[in-house]
Amino acid sequence: MAFITAQTQPEITLAVVTNDGDDIVLRVTMVNRDSKVFPLLRWNLPGDGELTNALFELSRNGKPVPYRGKMVKRSVSEKDYLQLKPGEERSAMIALAQGYDTKPKGTYKIRYHAWNQYSRETTMFPC
């Protein structure tokens, strides 16, 4: 059995796919560089691209751009996790306009900032 520790976390990269003046579409890529499985909540890397919480911190010209999109409350169970195996990479395309005002022109700074809930004491996945 594998126990997940606080030190286990994936490498995350953001790449702008399109910036058409009304929306910014990002490709979010996670790679597990650890030797342990990382339990990733499905909605923290939504395969369908749908934002259901504030996954990013945005600023435009140095001023915060608040999240105004859908906020879904969930109870978390083991079935809500993807198993990101050592060396595995997963990506998702996410359009930011569904949750943030990206229409104004300016210099944007974007930071992925998601909370991935799990308990250190919980055995998540067998190895």
mmCIF file of C-alpha atoms in Angstrom:
data_model
loop_
_atom_site.group_PDB
_atom_site.id
_atom_site.type_symbol
_atom_site.label_atom_id
_atom_site.label_comp_id
_atom_site.label_asym_id
_atom_site.label_seq_id
_atom_site.Cartn_x
_atom_site.Cartn_y
_atom_site.Cartn_z
ATOM 1 C CA MET A 1 0.000 0.000 0.000
ATOM 2 C CA ALA A 2 1.192 3.532 -0.755
ATOM 3 C CA PHE A 3 0.760 6.342 1.712
ATOM 4 C CA ILE A 4 0.515 9.842 0.281
ATOM 5 C CA THR A 5 2.617 12.484 2.011
ATOM 6 C CA ALA A 6 2.586 16.260 1.857
ATOM 7 C CA GLN A 7 5.851 16.191 -0.119
ATOM 8 C CA THR A 8 4.216 14.464 -3.088
ATOM 9 C CA GLN A 9 3.092 17.032 -5.652
ATOM 10 C CA PRO A 10 3.133 17.247 -9.436
ATOM 11 C CA GLU A 11 5.075 19.652 -11.613
ATOM 12 C CA ILE A 12 2.601 22.074 -13.209
ATOM 13 C CA THR A 13 3.077 24.085 -16.390
ATOM 14 C CA LEU A 14 0.733 26.579 -18.007
ATOM 15 C CA ALA A 15 0.831 27.405 -21.713
ATOM 16 C CA VAL A 16 -1.339 29.946 -23.503
ATOM 17 C CA VAL A 17 -3.090 28.216 -26.412
ATOM 18 C CA THR A 18 -5.141 31.206 -27.574
ATOM 19 C CA ASN A 19 -5.569 34.792 -26.494
ATOM 20 C CA ASP A 20 -8.153 36.228 -28.881
ATOM 21 C CA GLY A 21 -8.977 39.415 -26.983
ATOM 22 C CA ASP A 22 -12.095 38.012 -25.299
ATOM 23 C CA ASP A 23 -10.726 34.841 -23.759
ATOM 24 C CA ILE A 24 -7.467 33.242 -22.707
ATOM 25 C CA VAL A 25 -7.290 29.492 -23.216
ATOM 26 C CA LEU A 26 -4.618 27.646 -21.246
ATOM 27 C CA ARG A 27 -3.192 24.164 -21.461
ATOM 28 C CA VAL A 28 -2.533 23.020 -17.912
ATOM 29 C CA THR A 29 -0.114 20.115 -17.722
ATOM 30 C CA MET A 30 0.736 18.105 -14.617
ATOM 31 C CA VAL A 31 3.618 15.657 -14.424
ATOM 32 C CA ASN A 32 4.231 13.458 -11.411
ATOM 33 C CA ARG A 33 8.020 13.546 -10.916
ATOM 34 C CA ASP A 34 7.770 11.722 -7.596
ATOM 35 C CA SER A 35 8.199 7.992 -7.047
ATOM 36 C CA LYS A 36 4.766 7.821 -5.389
ATOM 37 C CA VAL A 37 1.260 8.040 -6.813
ATOM 38 C CA PHE A 38 -0.331 11.487 -6.516
ATOM 39 C CA PRO A 39 -4.103 11.528 -5.823
ATOM 40 C CA LEU A 40 -5.450 14.382 -7.972
ATOM 41 C CA LEU A 41 -9.006 15.613 -7.514
ATOM 42 C CA ARG A 42 -10.697 15.350 -10.931
ATOM 43 C CA TRP A 43 -11.988 18.925 -10.870
ATOM 44 C CA ASN A 44 -8.460 20.304 -10.299
ATOM 45 C CA LEU A 45 -7.553 19.228 -13.829
ATOM 46 C CA PRO A 46 -10.951 19.100 -15.550
ATOM 47 C CA GLY A 47 -10.756 16.932 -18.647
ATOM 48 C CA ASP A 48 -13.842 18.663 -20.035
ATOM 49 C CA GLY A 49 -12.279 22.102 -19.443
ATOM 50 C CA GLU A 50 -15.130 23.239 -17.190
ATOM 51 C CA LEU A 51 -14.166 25.498 -14.296
ATOM 52 C CA THR A 52 -16.170 24.673 -11.178
ATOM 53 C CA ASN A 53 -14.015 26.622 -8.718
ATOM 54 C CA ALA A 54 -11.195 29.176 -8.671
ATOM 55 C CA LEU A 55 -8.238 27.159 -9.975
ATOM 56 C CA PHE A 56 -6.183 30.236 -10.863
ATOM 57 C CA GLU A 57 -5.000 33.512 -9.414
ATOM 58 C CA LEU A 58 -5.120 36.174 -12.131
ATOM 59 C CA SER A 59 -3.889 39.716 -12.173
ATOM 60 C CA ARG A 60 -4.115 42.284 -14.950
ATOM 61 C CA ASN A 61 -1.584 45.120 -14.917
ATOM 62 C CA GLY A 62 -0.762 44.194 -11.321
ATOM 63 C CA LYS A 63 -4.369 44.256 -10.050
ATOM 64 C CA PRO A 64 -6.234 41.081 -9.014
ATOM 65 C CA VAL A 65 -8.915 39.709 -11.335
ATOM 66 C CA PRO A 66 -11.496 38.010 -9.095
ATOM 67 C CA TYR A 67 -13.045 34.653 -9.881
ATOM 68 C CA ARG A 68 -16.740 35.055 -10.712
ATOM 69 C CA GLY A 69 -17.521 31.663 -12.126
ATOM 70 C CA LYS A 70 -19.272 28.547 -10.928
ATOM 71 C CA MET A 71 -18.468 27.373 -7.387
ATOM 72 C CA VAL A 72 -19.470 23.761 -6.796
ATOM 73 C CA LYS A 73 -19.485 22.366 -3.260
ATOM 74 C CA ARG A 74 -18.632 18.699 -3.098
ATOM 75 C CA SER A 75 -18.099 15.972 -0.584
ATOM 76 C CA VAL A 76 -14.918 14.124 -1.422
ATOM 77 C CA SER A 77 -14.581 10.370 -1.676
ATOM 78 C CA GLU A 78 -11.931 8.056 -3.074
ATOM 79 C CA LYS A 79 -13.721 7.865 -6.463
ATOM 80 C CA ASP A 80 -13.162 11.616 -6.966
ATOM 81 C CA TYR A 81 -9.419 11.157 -7.429
ATOM 82 C CA LEU A 82 -7.398 10.450 -10.538
ATOM 83 C CA GLN A 83 -4.363 8.316 -9.927
ATOM 84 C CA LEU A 84 -1.373 10.266 -11.291
ATOM 85 C CA LYS A 85 1.304 7.579 -11.391
ATOM 86 C CA PRO A 86 5.051 8.258 -11.168
ATOM 87 C CA GLY A 87 6.219 9.777 -14.462
ATOM 88 C CA GLU A 88 2.650 10.197 -15.731
ATOM 89 C CA GLU A 89 1.556 13.412 -17.470
ATOM 90 C CA ARG A 90 -1.998 14.739 -17.866
ATOM 91 C CA SER A 91 -3.246 17.910 -19.542
ATOM 92 C CA ALA A 92 -6.455 19.898 -19.839
ATOM 93 C CA MET A 93 -7.471 22.907 -21.922
ATOM 94 C CA ILE A 94 -9.269 25.547 -19.869
ATOM 95 C CA ALA A 95 -10.888 28.762 -21.130
ATOM 96 C CA LEU A 96 -10.513 31.389 -18.425
ATOM 97 C CA ALA A 97 -13.432 33.621 -19.516
ATOM 98 C CA GLN A 98 -15.881 31.134 -17.995
ATOM 99 C CA GLY A 99 -14.734 32.322 -14.564
ATOM 100 C CA TYR A 100 -12.670 35.484 -14.981
ATOM 101 C CA ASP A 101 -13.067 38.791 -16.836
ATOM 102 C CA THR A 102 -10.417 38.399 -19.549
ATOM 103 C CA LYS A 103 -11.823 40.929 -22.049
ATOM 104 C CA PRO A 104 -9.845 44.022 -20.982
ATOM 105 C CA LYS A 105 -6.453 44.338 -22.634
ATOM 106 C CA GLY A 106 -3.417 44.349 -20.407
ATOM 107 C CA THR A 107 -0.580 42.295 -19.060
ATOM 108 C CA TYR A 108 -1.923 39.194 -17.328
ATOM 109 C CA LYS A 109 -0.128 37.155 -14.718
ATOM 110 C CA ILE A 110 -1.686 33.715 -14.205
ATOM 111 C CA ARG A 111 -0.880 31.276 -11.423
ATOM 112 C CA TYR A 112 -2.421 27.831 -10.955
ATOM 113 C CA HIS A 113 -3.663 27.718 -7.386
ATOM 114 C CA ALA A 114 -5.854 24.709 -6.538
ATOM 115 C CA TRP A 115 -6.391 23.004 -3.244
ATOM 116 C CA ASN A 116 -6.069 19.220 -3.509
ATOM 117 C CA GLN A 117 -7.696 17.733 -0.416
ATOM 118 C CA TYR A 118 -6.375 14.496 1.025
ATOM 119 C CA SER A 119 -5.451 13.069 4.378
ATOM 120 C CA ARG A 120 -1.932 11.956 5.196
ATOM 121 C CA GLU A 121 -3.307 9.080 7.206
ATOM 122 C CA THR A 122 -5.506 7.783 4.396
ATOM 123 C CA THR A 123 -4.272 5.067 2.110
ATOM 124 C CA MET A 124 -5.437 6.257 -1.301
ATOM 125 C CA PHE A 125 -4.250 3.722 -3.830
ATOM 126 C CA PRO A 126 -2.578 0.335 -3.718
ATOM 127 C CA CYS A 127 0.760 -0.007 -5.487
#
